[in-house]
PDB file of C-alpha atoms in Angstrom:
ATOM      1  CA  UNK A   2     120.568 -62.489  69.012  1.00  0.00           C
ATOM      2  CA  UNK A   3     118.704 -62.303  72.595  1.00  0.00           C
ATOM      3  CA  UNK A   4     117.780 -58.902  74.020  1.00  0.00           C
ATOM      4  CA  UNK A   5     120.262 -59.565  76.808  1.00  0.00           C
ATOM      5  CA  UNK A   6     123.158 -60.546  74.563  1.00  0.00           C
ATOM      6  CA  UNK A   7     122.406 -57.229  72.530  1.00  0.00           C
ATOM      7  CA  UNK A   8     122.102 -55.115  75.675  1.00  0.00           C
ATOM      8  CA  UNK A   9     125.669 -56.741  77.038  1.00  0.00           C
ATOM      9  CA  UNK A  10     127.157 -55.853  73.300  1.00  0.00           C
ATOM     10  CA  UNK A  11     125.748 -52.309  73.343  1.00  0.00           C
ATOM     11  CA  UNK A  12     127.384 -51.687  77.009  1.00  0.00           C
ATOM     12  CA  UNK A  13     130.747 -53.054  75.934  1.00  0.00           C
ATOM     13  CA  UNK A  14     130.539 -50.673  73.074  1.00  0.00           C
ATOM     14  CA  UNK A  15     129.777 -47.961  75.100  1.00  0.00           C
ATOM     15  CA  UNK A  16     132.456 -48.862  77.957  1.00  0.00           C
ATOM     16  CA  UNK A  17     134.934 -48.333  75.281  1.00  0.00           C
ATOM     17  CA  UNK A  18     133.682 -44.955  74.323  1.00  0.00           C
ATOM     18  CA  UNK A  19     134.670 -41.817  76.365  1.00  0.00           C
ATOM     19  CA  UNK A  20     132.025 -39.135  77.120  1.00  0.00           C
ATOM     20  CA  UNK A  21     132.614 -37.007  74.025  1.00  0.00           C
ATOM     21  CA  UNK A  22     132.111 -39.910  71.223  1.00  0.00           C
ATOM     22  CA  UNK A  23     128.931 -40.721  73.240  1.00  0.00           C
ATOM     23  CA  UNK A  24     127.863 -37.097  73.097  1.00  0.00           C
ATOM     24  CA  UNK A  25     128.628 -36.949  69.437  1.00  0.00           C
ATOM     25  CA  UNK A  26     126.808 -40.213  68.718  1.00  0.00           C
ATOM     26  CA  UNK A  27     123.658 -38.850  70.360  1.00  0.00           C
ATOM     27  CA  UNK A  28     124.096 -35.320  68.524  1.00  0.00           C
ATOM     28  CA  UNK A  29     124.243 -37.385  65.369  1.00  0.00           C
ATOM     29  CA  UNK A  30     121.255 -39.559  66.128  1.00  0.00           C
ATOM     30  CA  UNK A  31     119.098 -36.527  66.943  1.00  0.00           C
ATOM     31  CA  UNK A  32     120.376 -34.575  63.744  1.00  0.00           C
ATOM     32  CA  UNK A  33     119.168 -37.781  61.668  1.00  0.00           C
ATOM     33  CA  UNK A  34     115.830 -38.008  63.570  1.00  0.00           C
ATOM     34  CA  UNK A  35     115.176 -34.322  62.914  1.00  0.00           C
ATOM     35  CA  UNK A  36     116.139 -34.831  59.342  1.00  0.00           C
ATOM     36  CA  UNK A  37     113.895 -37.755  59.035  1.00  0.00           C
ATOM     37  CA  UNK A  38     111.078 -35.682  60.369  1.00  0.00           C
ATOM     38  CA  UNK A  39     111.486 -33.281  57.673  1.00  0.00           C
ATOM     39  CA  UNK A  40     112.252 -35.881  54.690  1.00  0.00           C
ATOM     40  CA  UNK A  41     108.982 -37.697  55.533  1.00  0.00           C
ATOM     41  CA  UNK A  42     107.069 -34.637  55.379  1.00  0.00           C
ATOM     42  CA  UNK A  43     108.367 -33.936  51.817  1.00  0.00           C
ATOM     43  CA  UNK A  44     108.365 -37.221  50.467  1.00  0.00           C
ATOM     44  CA  UNK A  45     104.682 -37.873  52.019  1.00  0.00           C
ATOM     45  CA  UNK A  46     103.891 -35.066  49.441  1.00  0.00           C
ATOM     46  CA  UNK A  47     104.235 -37.049  46.437  1.00  0.00           C
ATOM     47  CA  UNK A  48     105.141 -40.628  47.463  1.00  0.00           C
ATOM     48  CA  UNK A  49     103.740 -43.268  49.751  1.00  0.00           C
ATOM     49  CA  UNK A  50     105.952 -43.955  52.711  1.00  0.00           C
ATOM     50  CA  UNK A  51     106.256 -47.425  53.572  1.00  0.00           C
ATOM     51  CA  UNK A  52     108.916 -47.678  56.067  1.00  0.00           C
ATOM     52  CA  UNK A  53     111.840 -46.391  58.153  1.00  0.00           C
ATOM     53  CA  UNK A  54     114.943 -48.538  58.362  1.00  0.00           C
ATOM     54  CA  UNK A  55     118.504 -48.469  59.540  1.00  0.00           C
ATOM     55  CA  UNK A  56     121.657 -49.294  57.338  1.00  0.00           C
ATOM     56  CA  UNK A  57     124.547 -51.671  58.341  1.00  0.00           C
ATOM     57  CA  UNK A  58     126.234 -48.544  59.130  1.00  0.00           C
ATOM     58  CA  UNK A  59     123.324 -47.237  61.599  1.00  0.00           C
ATOM     59  CA  UNK A  60     122.149 -44.453  59.078  1.00  0.00           C
ATOM     60  CA  UNK A  61     118.409 -44.197  59.403  1.00  0.00           C
ATOM     61  CA  UNK A  62     116.562 -43.975  55.868  1.00  0.00           C
ATOM     62  CA  UNK A  63     112.784 -43.592  54.636  1.00  0.00           C
ATOM     63  CA  UNK A  64     111.712 -45.951  52.369  1.00  0.00           C
ATOM     64  CA  UNK A  65     108.732 -45.290  50.075  1.00  0.00           C
ATOM     65  CA  UNK A  66     107.042 -46.207  47.063  1.00  0.00           C
ATOM     66  CA  UNK A  67     105.038 -45.579  43.911  1.00  0.00           C
ATOM     67  CA  UNK A  68     102.899 -48.304  42.109  1.00  0.00           C
ATOM     68  CA  UNK A  69     100.168 -48.480  39.585  1.00  0.00           C
ATOM     69  CA  UNK A  70      98.643 -51.364  37.469  1.00  0.00           C
ATOM     70  CA  UNK A  71     101.978 -51.386  35.333  1.00  0.00           C
ATOM     71  CA  UNK A  72     105.078 -50.583  37.529  1.00  0.00           C
ATOM     72  CA  UNK A  73     106.141 -50.465  40.846  1.00  0.00           C
ATOM     73  CA  UNK A  74     109.251 -48.516  42.377  1.00  0.00           C
ATOM     74  CA  UNK A  75     110.798 -49.212  45.698  1.00  0.00           C
ATOM     75  CA  UNK A  76     112.796 -45.802  46.682  1.00  0.00           C
ATOM     76  CA  UNK A  77     114.894 -44.833  49.580  1.00  0.00           C
ATOM     77  CA  UNK A  78     116.351 -41.591  50.892  1.00  0.00           C
ATOM     78  CA  UNK A  79     119.055 -41.642  53.832  1.00  0.00           C
ATOM     79  CA  UNK A  80     118.273 -39.244  56.639  1.00  0.00           C
ATOM     80  CA  UNK A  81     121.964 -37.639  56.651  1.00  0.00           C
ATOM     81  CA  UNK A  82     121.063 -35.259  53.934  1.00  0.00           C
ATOM     82  CA  UNK A  83     117.752 -33.124  52.877  1.00  0.00           C
ATOM     83  CA  UNK A  84     115.467 -34.906  50.519  1.00  0.00           C
ATOM     84  CA  UNK A  85     115.519 -32.779  47.382  1.00  0.00           C
ATOM     85  CA  UNK A  86     112.777 -34.408  45.310  1.00  0.00           C
ATOM     86  CA  UNK A  87     115.161 -37.359  44.145  1.00  0.00           C
ATOM     87  CA  UNK A  88     115.816 -40.842  45.902  1.00  0.00           C
ATOM     88  CA  UNK A  89     119.035 -41.931  46.979  1.00  0.00           C
ATOM     89  CA  UNK A  90     118.346 -45.439  45.655  1.00  0.00           C
ATOM     90  CA  UNK A  91     115.531 -47.288  43.867  1.00  0.00           C
ATOM     91  CA  UNK A  92     114.552 -50.550  42.660  1.00  0.00           C
ATOM     92  CA  UNK A  93     112.252 -50.173  39.560  1.00  0.00           C
ATOM     93  CA  UNK A  94     110.199 -52.936  38.156  1.00  0.00           C
ATOM     94  CA  UNK A  95     107.218 -53.835  36.043  1.00  0.00           C
ATOM     95  CA  UNK A  96     104.193 -56.287  36.421  1.00  0.00           C
ATOM     96  CA  UNK A  97     104.561 -59.059  33.993  1.00  0.00           C
ATOM     97  CA  UNK A  98     101.463 -60.630  34.871  1.00  0.00           C
ATOM     98  CA  UNK A  99      99.374 -60.923  37.793  1.00  0.00           C
ATOM     99  CA  UNK A 100     101.598 -63.474  39.407  1.00  0.00           C
ATOM    100  CA  UNK A 101     105.115 -61.934  38.710  1.00  0.00           C
ATOM    101  CA  UNK A 102     107.162 -58.545  39.374  1.00  0.00           C
ATOM    102  CA  UNK A 103     110.082 -57.915  36.894  1.00  0.00           C
ATOM    103  CA  UNK A 104     113.089 -56.055  38.235  1.00  0.00           C
ATOM    104  CA  UNK A 105     114.270 -53.686  35.499  1.00  0.00           C
ATOM    105  CA  UNK A 106     116.744 -51.975  37.213  1.00  0.00           C
ATOM    106  CA  UNK A 107     118.548 -50.965  40.546  1.00  0.00           C
ATOM    107  CA  UNK A 108     120.036 -47.737  41.063  1.00  0.00           C
ATOM    108  CA  UNK A 109     122.199 -46.279  43.465  1.00  0.00           C
ATOM    109  CA  UNK A 110     125.503 -46.407  45.386  1.00  0.00           C
ATOM    110  CA  UNK A 111     126.695 -50.026  46.436  1.00  0.00           C
ATOM    111  CA  UNK A 112     127.816 -51.352  49.660  1.00  0.00           C
ATOM    112  CA  UNK A 113     125.580 -48.982  52.024  1.00  0.00           C
ATOM    113  CA  UNK A 114     122.983 -51.375  52.525  1.00  0.00           C
ATOM    114  CA  UNK A 115     120.277 -49.708  50.688  1.00  0.00           C
ATOM    115  CA  UNK A 116     119.859 -52.424  48.003  1.00  0.00           C
ATOM    116  CA  UNK A 117     118.998 -55.030  50.805  1.00  0.00           C
ATOM    117  CA  UNK A 118     116.615 -52.838  52.428  1.00  0.00           C
ATOM    118  CA  UNK A 119     114.719 -52.024  49.073  1.00  0.00           C
ATOM    119  CA  UNK A 120     114.883 -55.592  48.214  1.00  0.00           C
ATOM    120  CA  UNK A 121     113.450 -57.015  51.532  1.00  0.00           C
ATOM    121  CA  UNK A 122     110.461 -53.933  50.876  1.00  0.00           C
ATOM    122  CA  UNK A 123     109.979 -55.298  47.559  1.00  0.00           C
ATOM    123  CA  UNK A 124     109.565 -58.880  48.568  1.00  0.00           C
ATOM    124  CA  UNK A 125     107.306 -58.018  51.508  1.00  0.00           C
ATOM    125  CA  UNK A 126     105.097 -55.991  49.226  1.00  0.00           C
ATOM    126  CA  UNK A 127     105.048 -59.013  46.686  1.00  0.00           C
ATOM    127  CA  UNK A 128     104.103 -61.449  49.779  1.00  0.00           C
ATOM    128  CA  UNK A 129     101.269 -58.700  50.523  1.00  0.00           C
ATOM    129  CA  UNK A 130      99.934 -59.090  47.014  1.00  0.00           C
ATOM    130  CA  UNK A 131     100.122 -62.431  46.727  1.00  0.00           C
ATOM    131  CA  UNK A 132     102.450 -61.929  43.868  1.00  0.00           C
ATOM    132  CA  UNK A 133     104.159 -65.590  43.145  1.00  0.00           C
ATOM    133  CA  UNK A 134     107.874 -64.516  41.798  1.00  0.00           C
ATOM    134  CA  UNK A 135     109.885 -61.752  41.367  1.00  0.00           C
ATOM    135  CA  UNK A 136     112.083 -62.376  38.193  1.00  0.00           C
ATOM    136  CA  UNK A 137     114.715 -60.186  36.094  1.00  0.00           C
ATOM    137  CA  UNK A 138     117.678 -60.511  34.179  1.00  0.00           C
ATOM    138  CA  UNK A 139     121.373 -60.220  34.518  1.00  0.00           C
ATOM    139  CA  UNK A 140     122.514 -57.960  31.244  1.00  0.00           C
ATOM    140  CA  UNK A 141     125.866 -57.888  29.567  1.00  0.00           C
ATOM    141  CA  UNK A 142     126.084 -54.309  30.780  1.00  0.00           C
ATOM    142  CA  UNK A 143     126.295 -55.819  34.557  1.00  0.00           C
ATOM    143  CA  UNK A 144     129.065 -58.026  33.561  1.00  0.00           C
ATOM    144  CA  UNK A 145     132.050 -55.867  35.297  1.00  0.00           C
ATOM    145  CA  UNK A 146     130.107 -56.709  38.428  1.00  0.00           C
ATOM    146  CA  UNK A 147     128.433 -59.896  38.016  1.00  0.00           C
ATOM    147  CA  UNK A 148     129.931 -61.590  41.091  1.00  0.00           C
ATOM    148  CA  UNK A 149     128.442 -58.997  43.200  1.00  0.00           C
ATOM    149  CA  UNK A 150     125.091 -59.081  41.664  1.00  0.00           C
ATOM    150  CA  UNK A 151     124.854 -63.029  42.199  1.00  0.00           C
ATOM    151  CA  UNK A 152     125.962 -62.507  45.959  1.00  0.00           C
ATOM    152  CA  UNK A 153     123.242 -60.050  46.738  1.00  0.00           C
ATOM    153  CA  UNK A 154     120.508 -61.948  44.619  1.00  0.00           C
ATOM    154  CA  UNK A 155     121.469 -65.240  46.378  1.00  0.00           C
ATOM    155  CA  UNK A 156     121.787 -63.651  49.910  1.00  0.00           C
ATOM    156  CA  UNK A 157     118.122 -62.678  49.226  1.00  0.00           C
ATOM    157  CA  UNK A 158     117.107 -66.228  48.452  1.00  0.00           C
ATOM    158  CA  UNK A 159     117.018 -65.535  44.614  1.00  0.00           C
ATOM    159  CA  UNK A 160     117.578 -68.618  42.340  1.00  0.00           C
ATOM    160  CA  UNK A 161     120.269 -67.026  39.862  1.00  0.00           C
ATOM    161  CA  UNK A 162     121.263 -68.908  36.367  1.00  0.00           C
ATOM    162  CA  UNK A 163     124.466 -67.348  34.953  1.00  0.00           C
ATOM    163  CA  UNK A 164     125.156 -68.133  31.196  1.00  0.00           C
ATOM    164  CA  UNK A 165     129.047 -67.389  30.925  1.00  0.00           C
ATOM    165  CA  UNK A 166     129.009 -67.668  27.329  1.00  0.00           C
ATOM    166  CA  UNK A 167     126.466 -65.092  26.572  1.00  0.00           C
ATOM    167  CA  UNK A 168     127.059 -62.693  29.713  1.00  0.00           C
ATOM    168  CA  UNK A 169     123.809 -63.018  30.883  1.00  0.00           C
ATOM    169  CA  UNK A 170     121.489 -64.349  33.683  1.00  0.00           C
ATOM    170  CA  UNK A 171     118.156 -64.790  35.163  1.00  0.00           C
ATOM    171  CA  UNK A 172     116.943 -64.193  38.775  1.00  0.00           C
ATOM    172  CA  UNK A 173     113.895 -65.930  40.215  1.00  0.00           C
ATOM    173  CA  UNK A 174     112.459 -65.384  43.901  1.00  0.00           C
ATOM    174  CA  UNK A 175     109.249 -67.339  45.161  1.00  0.00           C
ATOM    175  CA  UNK A 176     108.189 -66.234  48.462  1.00  0.00           C
ATOM    176  CA  UNK A 177     107.385 -69.721  49.973  1.00  0.00           C
ATOM    177  CA  UNK A 178     110.453 -71.658  48.518  1.00  0.00           C
TER     178      UNK A 178
END
């Protein structure tokens, strides 16, 4: 979308809102910015902040990480609530070898856009570290939402192989494929 078309779309949105709605939007944004500043200050004491982003619902989030030679976590905290030492969403992974990150678990609420934000940061981290693959398994415990998982991984350009008989699957992402 070009800047001009984005501006026109935003202008149409604002034309349809009355003054009170616009003021409420501004107040909400101001509150989120204040909360972001406070959350970032608290998070930075323990974790490495790697970015800020916006969800599909325009909620601001702080994205941060913790990694060592064995494991990697990409975590997220939304700016609608105060950071209290616990992430709102997390992708937990380990290094299988010098070329591969293995996703062990993804935890947090669904359909908020948190997973996509964290996955994009994980893929960017892999590229920066010259990691050739991100892999993972779809386990039997995930079978009640396997369609949603397949959709999520395919949206993020993973190759997904499902074994219906054993209720299992494998995912593989390569940065330059």
